[in-house]
XYZ file of C-alpha atoms in Angstrom:
567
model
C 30.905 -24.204 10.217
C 32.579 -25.144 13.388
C 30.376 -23.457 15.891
C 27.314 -23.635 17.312
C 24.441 -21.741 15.898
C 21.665 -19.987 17.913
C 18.353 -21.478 15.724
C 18.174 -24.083 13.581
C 15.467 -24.387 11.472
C 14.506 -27.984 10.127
C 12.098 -30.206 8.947
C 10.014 -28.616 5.996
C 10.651 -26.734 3.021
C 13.096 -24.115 2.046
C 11.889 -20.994 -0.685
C 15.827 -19.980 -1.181
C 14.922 -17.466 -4.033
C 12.690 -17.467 -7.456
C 15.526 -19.439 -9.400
C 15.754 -22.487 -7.015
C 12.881 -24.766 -6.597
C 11.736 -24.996 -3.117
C 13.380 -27.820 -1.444
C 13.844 -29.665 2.386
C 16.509 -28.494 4.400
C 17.488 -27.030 6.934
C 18.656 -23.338 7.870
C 21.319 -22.113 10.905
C 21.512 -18.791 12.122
C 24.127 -16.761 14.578
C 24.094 -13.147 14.950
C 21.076 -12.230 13.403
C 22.466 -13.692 10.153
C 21.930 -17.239 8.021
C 25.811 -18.905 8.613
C 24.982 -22.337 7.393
C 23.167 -24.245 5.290
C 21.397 -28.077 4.826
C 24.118 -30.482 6.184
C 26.215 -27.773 7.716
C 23.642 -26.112 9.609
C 22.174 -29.460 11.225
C 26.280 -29.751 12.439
C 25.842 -26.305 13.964
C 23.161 -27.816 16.334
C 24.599 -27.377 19.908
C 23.609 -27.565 23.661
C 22.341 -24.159 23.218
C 20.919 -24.075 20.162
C 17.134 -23.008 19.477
C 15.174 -26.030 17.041
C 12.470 -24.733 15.604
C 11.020 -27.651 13.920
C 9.237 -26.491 10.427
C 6.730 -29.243 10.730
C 6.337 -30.021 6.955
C 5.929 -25.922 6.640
C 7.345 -23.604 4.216
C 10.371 -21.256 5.394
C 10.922 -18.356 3.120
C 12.291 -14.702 3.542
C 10.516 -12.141 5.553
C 8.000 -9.974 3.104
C 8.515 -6.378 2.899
C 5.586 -4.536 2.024
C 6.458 -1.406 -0.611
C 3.524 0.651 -0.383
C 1.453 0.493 2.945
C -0.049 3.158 5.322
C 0.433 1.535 9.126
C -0.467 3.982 10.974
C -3.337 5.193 9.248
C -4.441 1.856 9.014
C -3.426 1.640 13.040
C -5.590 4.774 13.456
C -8.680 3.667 11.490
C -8.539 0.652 13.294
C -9.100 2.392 16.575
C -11.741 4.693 15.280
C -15.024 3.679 13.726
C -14.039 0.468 11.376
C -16.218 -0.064 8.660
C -13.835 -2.457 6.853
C -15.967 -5.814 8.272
C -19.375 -4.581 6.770
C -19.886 -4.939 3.020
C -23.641 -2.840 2.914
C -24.939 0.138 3.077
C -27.399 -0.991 6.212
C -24.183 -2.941 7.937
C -22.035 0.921 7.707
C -24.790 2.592 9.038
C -25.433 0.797 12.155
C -21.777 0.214 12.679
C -21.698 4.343 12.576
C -24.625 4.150 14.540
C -23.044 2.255 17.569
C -19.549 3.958 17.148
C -21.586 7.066 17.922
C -23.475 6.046 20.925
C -20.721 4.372 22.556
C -18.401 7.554 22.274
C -20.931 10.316 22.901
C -18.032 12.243 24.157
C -15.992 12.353 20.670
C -16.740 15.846 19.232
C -16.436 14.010 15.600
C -17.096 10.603 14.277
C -13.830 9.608 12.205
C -13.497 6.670 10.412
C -13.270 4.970 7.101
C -12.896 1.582 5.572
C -16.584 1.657 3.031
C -16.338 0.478 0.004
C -17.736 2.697 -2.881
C -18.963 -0.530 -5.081
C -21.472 -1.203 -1.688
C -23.622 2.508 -3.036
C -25.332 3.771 -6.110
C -22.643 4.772 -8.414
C -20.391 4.388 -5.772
C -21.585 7.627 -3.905
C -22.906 7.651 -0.623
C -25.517 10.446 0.557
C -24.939 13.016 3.964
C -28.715 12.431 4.429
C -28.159 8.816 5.344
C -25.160 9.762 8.164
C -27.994 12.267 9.289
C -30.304 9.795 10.415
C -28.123 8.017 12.515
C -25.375 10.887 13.589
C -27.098 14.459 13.609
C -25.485 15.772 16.280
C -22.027 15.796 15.249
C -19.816 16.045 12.111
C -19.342 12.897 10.294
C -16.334 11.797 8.564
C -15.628 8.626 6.821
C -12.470 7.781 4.267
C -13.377 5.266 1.987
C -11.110 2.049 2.133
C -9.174 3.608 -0.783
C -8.798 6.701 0.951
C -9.123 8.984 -2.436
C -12.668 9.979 -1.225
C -14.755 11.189 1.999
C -18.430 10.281 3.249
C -19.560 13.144 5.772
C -23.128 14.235 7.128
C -24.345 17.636 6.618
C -22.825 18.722 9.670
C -20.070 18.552 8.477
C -20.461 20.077 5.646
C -22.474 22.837 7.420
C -18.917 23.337 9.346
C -16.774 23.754 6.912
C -19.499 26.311 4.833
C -19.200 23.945 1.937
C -22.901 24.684 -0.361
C -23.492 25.034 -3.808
C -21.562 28.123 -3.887
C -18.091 26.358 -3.480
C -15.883 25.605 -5.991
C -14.346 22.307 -6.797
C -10.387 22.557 -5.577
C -7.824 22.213 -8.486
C -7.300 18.627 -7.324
C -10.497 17.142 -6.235
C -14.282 17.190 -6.561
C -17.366 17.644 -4.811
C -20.401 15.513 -5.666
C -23.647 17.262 -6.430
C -27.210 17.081 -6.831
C -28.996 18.513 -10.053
C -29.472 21.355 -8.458
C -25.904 22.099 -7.518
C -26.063 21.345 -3.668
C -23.362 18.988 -2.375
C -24.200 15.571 -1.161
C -21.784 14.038 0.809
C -19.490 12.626 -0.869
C -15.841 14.699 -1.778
C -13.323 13.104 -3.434
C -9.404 13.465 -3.752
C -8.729 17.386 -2.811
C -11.564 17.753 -1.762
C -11.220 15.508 0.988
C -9.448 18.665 2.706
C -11.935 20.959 2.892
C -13.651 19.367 5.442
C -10.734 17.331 7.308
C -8.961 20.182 7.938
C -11.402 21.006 10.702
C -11.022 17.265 12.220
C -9.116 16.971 15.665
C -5.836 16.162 14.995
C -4.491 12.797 16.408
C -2.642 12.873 19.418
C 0.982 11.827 19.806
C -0.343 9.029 21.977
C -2.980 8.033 19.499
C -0.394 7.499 16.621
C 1.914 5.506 19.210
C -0.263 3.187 19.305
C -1.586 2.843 16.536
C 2.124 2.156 14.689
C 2.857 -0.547 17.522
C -0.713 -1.998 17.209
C 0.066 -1.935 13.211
C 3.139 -3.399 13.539
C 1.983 -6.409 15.842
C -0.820 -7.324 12.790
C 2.230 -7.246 10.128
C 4.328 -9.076 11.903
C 1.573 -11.669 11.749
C 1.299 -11.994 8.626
C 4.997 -12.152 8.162
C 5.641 -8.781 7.252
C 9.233 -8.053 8.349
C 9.837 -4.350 7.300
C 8.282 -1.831 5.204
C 8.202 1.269 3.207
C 5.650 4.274 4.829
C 3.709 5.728 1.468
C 3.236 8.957 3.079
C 5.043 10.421 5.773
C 4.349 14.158 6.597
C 1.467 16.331 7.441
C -1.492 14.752 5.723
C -5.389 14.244 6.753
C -5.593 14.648 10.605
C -2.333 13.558 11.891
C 1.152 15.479 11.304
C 4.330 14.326 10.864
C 5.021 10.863 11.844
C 8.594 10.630 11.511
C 8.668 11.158 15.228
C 6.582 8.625 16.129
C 8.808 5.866 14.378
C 11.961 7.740 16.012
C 10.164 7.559 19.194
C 10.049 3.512 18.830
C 13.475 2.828 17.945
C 14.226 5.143 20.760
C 12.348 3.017 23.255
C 12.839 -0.071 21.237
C 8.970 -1.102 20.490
C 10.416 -0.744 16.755
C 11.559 -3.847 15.491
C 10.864 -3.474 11.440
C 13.035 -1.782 9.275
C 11.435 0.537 7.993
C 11.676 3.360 4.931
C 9.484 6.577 5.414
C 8.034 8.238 2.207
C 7.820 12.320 2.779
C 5.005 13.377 1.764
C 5.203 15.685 -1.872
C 2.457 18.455 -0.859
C 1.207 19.091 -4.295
C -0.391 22.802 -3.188
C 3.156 23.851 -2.644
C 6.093 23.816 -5.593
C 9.951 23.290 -6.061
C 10.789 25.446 -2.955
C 9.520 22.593 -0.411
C 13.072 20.546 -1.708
C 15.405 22.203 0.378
C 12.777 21.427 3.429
C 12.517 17.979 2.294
C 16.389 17.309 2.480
C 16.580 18.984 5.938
C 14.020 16.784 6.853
C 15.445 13.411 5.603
C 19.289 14.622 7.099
C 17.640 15.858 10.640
C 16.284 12.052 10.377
C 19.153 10.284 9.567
C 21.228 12.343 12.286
C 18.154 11.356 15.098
C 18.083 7.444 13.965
C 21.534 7.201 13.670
C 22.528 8.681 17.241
C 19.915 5.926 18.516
C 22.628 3.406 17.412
C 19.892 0.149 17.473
C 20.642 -2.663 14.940
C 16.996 -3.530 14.747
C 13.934 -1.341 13.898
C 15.558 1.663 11.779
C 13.902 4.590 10.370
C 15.170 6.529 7.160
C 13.600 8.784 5.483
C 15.261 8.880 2.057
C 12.364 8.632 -0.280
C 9.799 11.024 -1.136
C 6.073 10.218 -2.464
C 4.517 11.902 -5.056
C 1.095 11.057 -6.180
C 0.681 12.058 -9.395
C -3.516 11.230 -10.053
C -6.375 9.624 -8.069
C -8.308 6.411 -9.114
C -10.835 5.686 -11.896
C -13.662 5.075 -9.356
C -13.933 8.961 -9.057
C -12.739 9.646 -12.992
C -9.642 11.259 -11.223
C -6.741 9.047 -12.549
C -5.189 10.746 -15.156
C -5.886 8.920 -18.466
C -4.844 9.856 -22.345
C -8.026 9.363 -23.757
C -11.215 11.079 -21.972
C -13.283 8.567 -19.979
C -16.231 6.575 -21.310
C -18.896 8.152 -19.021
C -18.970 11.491 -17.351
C -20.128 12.957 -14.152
C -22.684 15.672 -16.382
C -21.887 18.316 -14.017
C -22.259 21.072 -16.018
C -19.207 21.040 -17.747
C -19.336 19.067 -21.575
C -15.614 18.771 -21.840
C -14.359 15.345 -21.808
C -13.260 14.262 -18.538
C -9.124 12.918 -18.316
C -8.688 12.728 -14.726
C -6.595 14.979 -12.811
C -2.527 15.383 -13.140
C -2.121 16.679 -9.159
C 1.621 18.194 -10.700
C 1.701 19.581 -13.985
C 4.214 17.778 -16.680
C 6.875 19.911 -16.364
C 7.010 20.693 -12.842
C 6.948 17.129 -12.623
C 9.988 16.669 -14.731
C 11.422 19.583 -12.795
C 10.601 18.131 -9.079
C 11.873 14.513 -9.919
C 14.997 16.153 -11.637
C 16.385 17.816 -8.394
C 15.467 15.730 -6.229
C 17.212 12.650 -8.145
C 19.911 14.629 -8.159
C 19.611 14.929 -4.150
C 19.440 11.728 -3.577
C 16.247 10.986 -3.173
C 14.585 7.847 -4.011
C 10.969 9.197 -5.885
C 8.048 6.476 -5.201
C 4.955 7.437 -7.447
C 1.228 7.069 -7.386
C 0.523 6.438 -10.776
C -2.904 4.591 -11.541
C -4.239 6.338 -15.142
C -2.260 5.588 -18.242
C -1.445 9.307 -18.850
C -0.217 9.126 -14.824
C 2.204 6.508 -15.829
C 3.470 8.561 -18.659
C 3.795 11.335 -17.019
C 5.789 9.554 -14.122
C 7.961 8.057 -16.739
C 8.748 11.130 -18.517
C 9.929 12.692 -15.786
C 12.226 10.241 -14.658
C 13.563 9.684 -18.613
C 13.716 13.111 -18.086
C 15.733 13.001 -14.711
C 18.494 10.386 -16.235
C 19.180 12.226 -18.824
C 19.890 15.713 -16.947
C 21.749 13.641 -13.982
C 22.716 10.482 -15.653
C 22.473 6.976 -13.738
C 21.612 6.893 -10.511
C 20.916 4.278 -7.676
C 18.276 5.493 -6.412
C 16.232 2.972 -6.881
C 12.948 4.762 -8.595
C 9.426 3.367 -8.461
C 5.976 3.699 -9.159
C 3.328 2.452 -7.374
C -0.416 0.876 -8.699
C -0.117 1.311 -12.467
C -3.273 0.050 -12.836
C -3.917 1.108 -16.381
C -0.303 1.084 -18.368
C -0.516 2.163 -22.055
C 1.421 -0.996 -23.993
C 4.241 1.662 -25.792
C 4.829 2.750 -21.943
C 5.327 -1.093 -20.567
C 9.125 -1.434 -22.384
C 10.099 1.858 -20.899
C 10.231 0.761 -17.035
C 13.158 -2.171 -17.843
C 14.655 0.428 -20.260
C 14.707 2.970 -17.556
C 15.728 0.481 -14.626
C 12.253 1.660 -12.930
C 10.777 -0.942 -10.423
C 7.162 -1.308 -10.894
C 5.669 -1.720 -7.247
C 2.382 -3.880 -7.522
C -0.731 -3.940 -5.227
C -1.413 -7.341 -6.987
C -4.565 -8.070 -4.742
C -6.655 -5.258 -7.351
C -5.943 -7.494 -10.642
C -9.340 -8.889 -10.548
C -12.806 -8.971 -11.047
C -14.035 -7.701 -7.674
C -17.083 -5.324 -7.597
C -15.111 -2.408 -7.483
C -13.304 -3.338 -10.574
C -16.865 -4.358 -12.277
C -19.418 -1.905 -11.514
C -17.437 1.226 -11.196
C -14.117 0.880 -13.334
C -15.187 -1.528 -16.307
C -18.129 0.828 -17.617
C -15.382 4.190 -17.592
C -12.255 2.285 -19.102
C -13.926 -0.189 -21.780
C -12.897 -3.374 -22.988
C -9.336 -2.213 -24.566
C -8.427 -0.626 -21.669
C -9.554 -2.806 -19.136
C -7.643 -5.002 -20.964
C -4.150 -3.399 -20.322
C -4.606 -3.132 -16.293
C -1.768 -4.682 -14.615
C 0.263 -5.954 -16.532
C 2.831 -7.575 -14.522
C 3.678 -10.758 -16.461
C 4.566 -8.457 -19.745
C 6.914 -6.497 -17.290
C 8.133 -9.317 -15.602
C 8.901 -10.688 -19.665
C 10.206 -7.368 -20.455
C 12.851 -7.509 -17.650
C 11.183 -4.820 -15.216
C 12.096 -5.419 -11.658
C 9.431 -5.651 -9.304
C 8.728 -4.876 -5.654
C 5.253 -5.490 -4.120
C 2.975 -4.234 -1.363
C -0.424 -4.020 -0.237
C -1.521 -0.136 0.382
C -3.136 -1.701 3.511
C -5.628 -0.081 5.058
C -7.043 0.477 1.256
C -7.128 -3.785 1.333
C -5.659 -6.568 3.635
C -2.101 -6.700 4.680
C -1.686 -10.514 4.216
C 1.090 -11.133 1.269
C -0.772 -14.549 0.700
C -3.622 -12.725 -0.471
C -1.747 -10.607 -2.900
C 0.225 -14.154 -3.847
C -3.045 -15.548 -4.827
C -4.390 -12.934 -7.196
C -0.890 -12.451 -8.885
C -0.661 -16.438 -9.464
C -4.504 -16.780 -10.186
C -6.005 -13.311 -11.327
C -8.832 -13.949 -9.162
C -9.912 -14.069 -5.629
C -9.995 -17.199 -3.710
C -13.059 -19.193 -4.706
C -14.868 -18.866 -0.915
C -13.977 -14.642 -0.795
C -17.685 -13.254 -1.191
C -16.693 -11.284 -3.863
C -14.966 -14.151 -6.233
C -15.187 -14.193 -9.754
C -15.048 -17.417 -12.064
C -13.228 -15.526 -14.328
C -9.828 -14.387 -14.006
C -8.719 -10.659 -15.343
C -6.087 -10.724 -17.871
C -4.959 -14.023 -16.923
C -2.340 -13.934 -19.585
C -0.797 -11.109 -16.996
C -0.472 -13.475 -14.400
C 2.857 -14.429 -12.237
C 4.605 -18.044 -11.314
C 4.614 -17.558 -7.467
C 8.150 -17.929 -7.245
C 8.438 -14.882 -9.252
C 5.198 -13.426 -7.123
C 6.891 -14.012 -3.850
C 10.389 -12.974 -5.131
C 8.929 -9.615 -5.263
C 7.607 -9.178 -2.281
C 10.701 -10.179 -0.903
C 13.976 -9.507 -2.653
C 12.164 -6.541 -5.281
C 10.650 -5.076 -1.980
C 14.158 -5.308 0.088
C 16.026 -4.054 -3.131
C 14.005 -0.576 -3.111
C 14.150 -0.474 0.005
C 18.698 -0.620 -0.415
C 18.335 -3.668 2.402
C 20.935 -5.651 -0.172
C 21.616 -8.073 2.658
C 18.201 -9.986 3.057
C 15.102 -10.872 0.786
C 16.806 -14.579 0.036
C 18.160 -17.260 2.218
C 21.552 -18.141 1.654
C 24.763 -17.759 3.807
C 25.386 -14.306 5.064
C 22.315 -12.506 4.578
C 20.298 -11.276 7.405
C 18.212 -13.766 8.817
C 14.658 -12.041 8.757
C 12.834 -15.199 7.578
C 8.767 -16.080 7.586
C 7.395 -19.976 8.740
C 4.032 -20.841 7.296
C 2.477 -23.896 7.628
C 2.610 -25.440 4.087
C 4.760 -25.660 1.240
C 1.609 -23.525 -1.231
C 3.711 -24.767 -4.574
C 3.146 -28.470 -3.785
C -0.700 -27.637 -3.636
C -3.013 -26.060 -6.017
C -2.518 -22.877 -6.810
C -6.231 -22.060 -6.026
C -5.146 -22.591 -1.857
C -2.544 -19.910 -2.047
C -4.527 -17.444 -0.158
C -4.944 -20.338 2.615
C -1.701 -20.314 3.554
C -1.050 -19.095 7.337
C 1.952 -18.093 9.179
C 3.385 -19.764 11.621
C 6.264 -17.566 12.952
C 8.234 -14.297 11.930
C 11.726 -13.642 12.741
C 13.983 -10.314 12.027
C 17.489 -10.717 12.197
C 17.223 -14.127 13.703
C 14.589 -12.331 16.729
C 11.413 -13.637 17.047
C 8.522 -11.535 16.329
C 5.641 -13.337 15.974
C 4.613 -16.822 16.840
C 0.937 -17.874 16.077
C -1.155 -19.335 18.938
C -2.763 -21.361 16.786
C -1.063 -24.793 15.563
C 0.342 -25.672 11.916
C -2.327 -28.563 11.836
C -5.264 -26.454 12.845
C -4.128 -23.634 10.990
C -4.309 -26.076 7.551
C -7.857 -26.795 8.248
């Protein structure tokens, strides 16, 4: 190394990758890429050259989040935001104000509730009445598989006890058959097809004002879960073309298009004019930083166990008693073997699939198909996934390594949280309960993993997610900590923890270049402001960061100091 780099970083710790123990040194990069090392990168320091000083910190590759929603989380964040109240009485008056100070919205849209805060985790139209009963009402709750709305809304759409339950979703009842508010999965659609759609501005600014809050975390790039009409915005494809055009894009990015599971096998050929009319738009844009590609497409295969609509082999351990005394599996949104066919062709397109899989029988399903896929098209690199597996059925763990399918964790859920306690525990039972993410056994087995957050469903910080993978529970001051840790035989080293989020994440997303630090590879890097493996494990989550850089660019730098930030 003989000339002069544009940043050196020095002074604290370097994460390299999950097989080298974090160590001091230093780190030089030119060009948006790492071009020296320790010794030879402090010899690279020049007249010219940037020092950012690590002050005892931690510098590690840039996260890449697998599985997140930006711009819906963008969107909820500018609409009414329940995601800072944790009761029934704190939603309620937040709705409350949201309505007054917008008396000119002609809905109230929202979301961010969590189903643990109600009564079997369903909240009642009559409450949104008293405070909103002017006006439809409605609310996605922070897992976005189920709606709260008033009886305005319901009024609006002509939803009563004569409407049927859609193929793929549910509406919840009183005895006598009338519906009370709540609609889960497909059902969500009967009443948000008559919400305003977002405006073009709206979900502008709402993928910048995303982007600005991942960034802050250290979030360098990301993969879109669902990219296509869906809920009350359409396509957003053009909205990340319309940043790298004007350059407020500076993530790498992956969009997911959206499977639309009341449509079949003739939406394929649409799908692959969509991801080529993509990759012909992004690539006459000709930027080097913040790209869009659209070469994956998300299919979500069952809902959650909150709602008994994940898709599980054996029937559930309570039912809903709605009339109907056969035992309740969940819902498969695609049939088996359009499943198999579906993943088939569009494998042999090209396509990268990325699944929501959350019931056992989900999983299977989502494995079958691919088994199925491999042995119609033979090996591909296309770099497979499936997201959640919350419940895996222990014959189905070996088959991910066998099949080379990355297994894309939201590792913030592997706990006790009320959720998890009051709503899940009492369907699954203890033997099932007992097999939910099981990321150590795949990470013994040989699976690959990838990681991400499904933020706005929960936070977006990767040191969150860190925590729970390393500890199994939540950090001891979150309000909703348990003492004792779920499955902690399950749990990850956090080299292996953050090695996901970084290099598994990168690797689905084909960015072979980045995810470690070492010479050559793109320099989009993450400062926090400690080294979290020379601490207790049980400060993870207290880790902050400092400053975020993509391809050597600075993205983010915190106003807030390294020693401050450590208190």
């Amino acid at each position: 190394m003989t000339s002069n780099a544009d940043t050196v970083f020095t002074g604290g710790t370097v994460f390299r990758n999950a097989l080298l123990t974090p160590q001091s040194g230093a780190v030089a990069v030119s060009d948006g890429r790492i071009v020296a090392l320790d010794a030879d990168a402090r010899a690279a320091i020049g007249p010219d050259t940037e020092i950012v000083d690590l002050r005892g910190g931690l510098l590690l590759p840039g996260f890449v989040d697998a599985h997140v929603h930006p711009i819906e989380a963008g969107l909820e964040q500018l609409a009414c935001d329940l995601s800072a109240e944790r009761t029934p009485e704190g939603y309620l008056a937040t709705i409350a104000a949201y309505a007054e100070a917008h008396p000119e919205r002609p809905w109230v849209v929202g979301g961010g509730w969590q189903q643990a805060a109600f009564p079997g985790g369903t909240p009642l139209a009559a409450d949104l009445d008293r405070v909103v009963p002017d006006r439809p009402v409605f609310l996605q709750n922070r897992d976005h598989h189920g709606a709260w709305v008033n009886t305005a809304a319901l009024r609006l759409a002509g939803i009563d006890h004569t409407t049927p339950d859609p193929a793929d979703g549910r509406i919840e009842r009183d005895a006598d058959g009338t519906p009370n508010g709540m609609l889960h999965e497909g059902a969500r659609s009967l009443v948000s097809r008559f919400v305003p759609v977002d405006t073009d501005e709206d979900v502008a600014a709402a993928l910048i004002a995303a982007q600005q809050t991942l960034h802050g975390f250290g979030v360098t790039g990301w993969q879109d879960a669902i990219v296509g009409d869906y809920g009350s915005h359409t396509d957003t494809s053009d909205a990340y073309l319309q940043a790298m055009a004007d350059g407020s894009l500076t993530s790498d990015v992956v969009g997911a298009l959206w499977w639309d599971r009341d449509r079949g096998l003739e939406q394929i050929d649409e799908l692959i004019a969509r991801r080529d009319a993509i990759a012909r738009r992004a690539a006459a844009l000709g930027t080097t930083i913040g790209r869009f590609t659209a070469g994956t497409v998300k299919i979500m295969q069952d809902g959650i166990p909150e709602n008994r609509t994940a898709a599980m082999i054996d029937p559930y351990l309570r039912t809903c008693h709605c009339g109907d005394t056969a035992p309740e599996r969940g819902i498969s949104f695609l049939e088996p073997a359009t499943l198999v066919e579906a993943v088939t062709r569009l494998d042999a397109a090209g396509f990268q699939v990325h699944f929501h899989a959350i019931g056992d029988r989900a999983v299977r399903e989502c494995l079958d198909a691919l088994e199925a896929a491999r042995e119609r098209n033979g090996e591909s690199d296309n770099r497979h996934h499936i997201a959640h597996v919350q419940i895996v059925h222990p014959d189905d763990l070996p088959r991910f390594a066998r099949l080379g399918v990355t297994m894309n964790m939201q590792a913030l859920w592997a706990t006790w949280e009320p959720q998890m306690v009051e709503l899940n525990l009492p369907l699954l039972g203890e033997d099932r309960a007992s097999w939910q993410y099981p990321f150590g056994d795949a990470a013994r087995l040989g699976t690959l993993l990838c990681a991400g957050s499904d933020w706005p469903v929960t936070t977006p910080d990767p040191w969150q997610a860190l925590h729970v993978a390393v500890n199994r529970t939540l950090p001891v001051d979150d309000p909703d900590h348990h003492p004792e840790p779920l499955n902690p035989g399950q749990s990850l080293t956090l080299g292996a923890a953050i090695a996901a989020y970084t290099l598994g994440s990168n690797r689905i997303d084909h960015r072979d270049d980045t995810g470690v630090i070492e010479v050559g590879a793109v320099a989009d890097l993450v400062l926090v402001d400690r080294d979290p493996f020379a601490g207790p494990t049980t400060e993870i989550a207290h880790t902050r960061t400092v400053g975020t850089w993509i391809a050597g660019r600075r993205v983010f730098t915190s106003t807030t100091t390294s020693t401050e930030q450590g208190t």
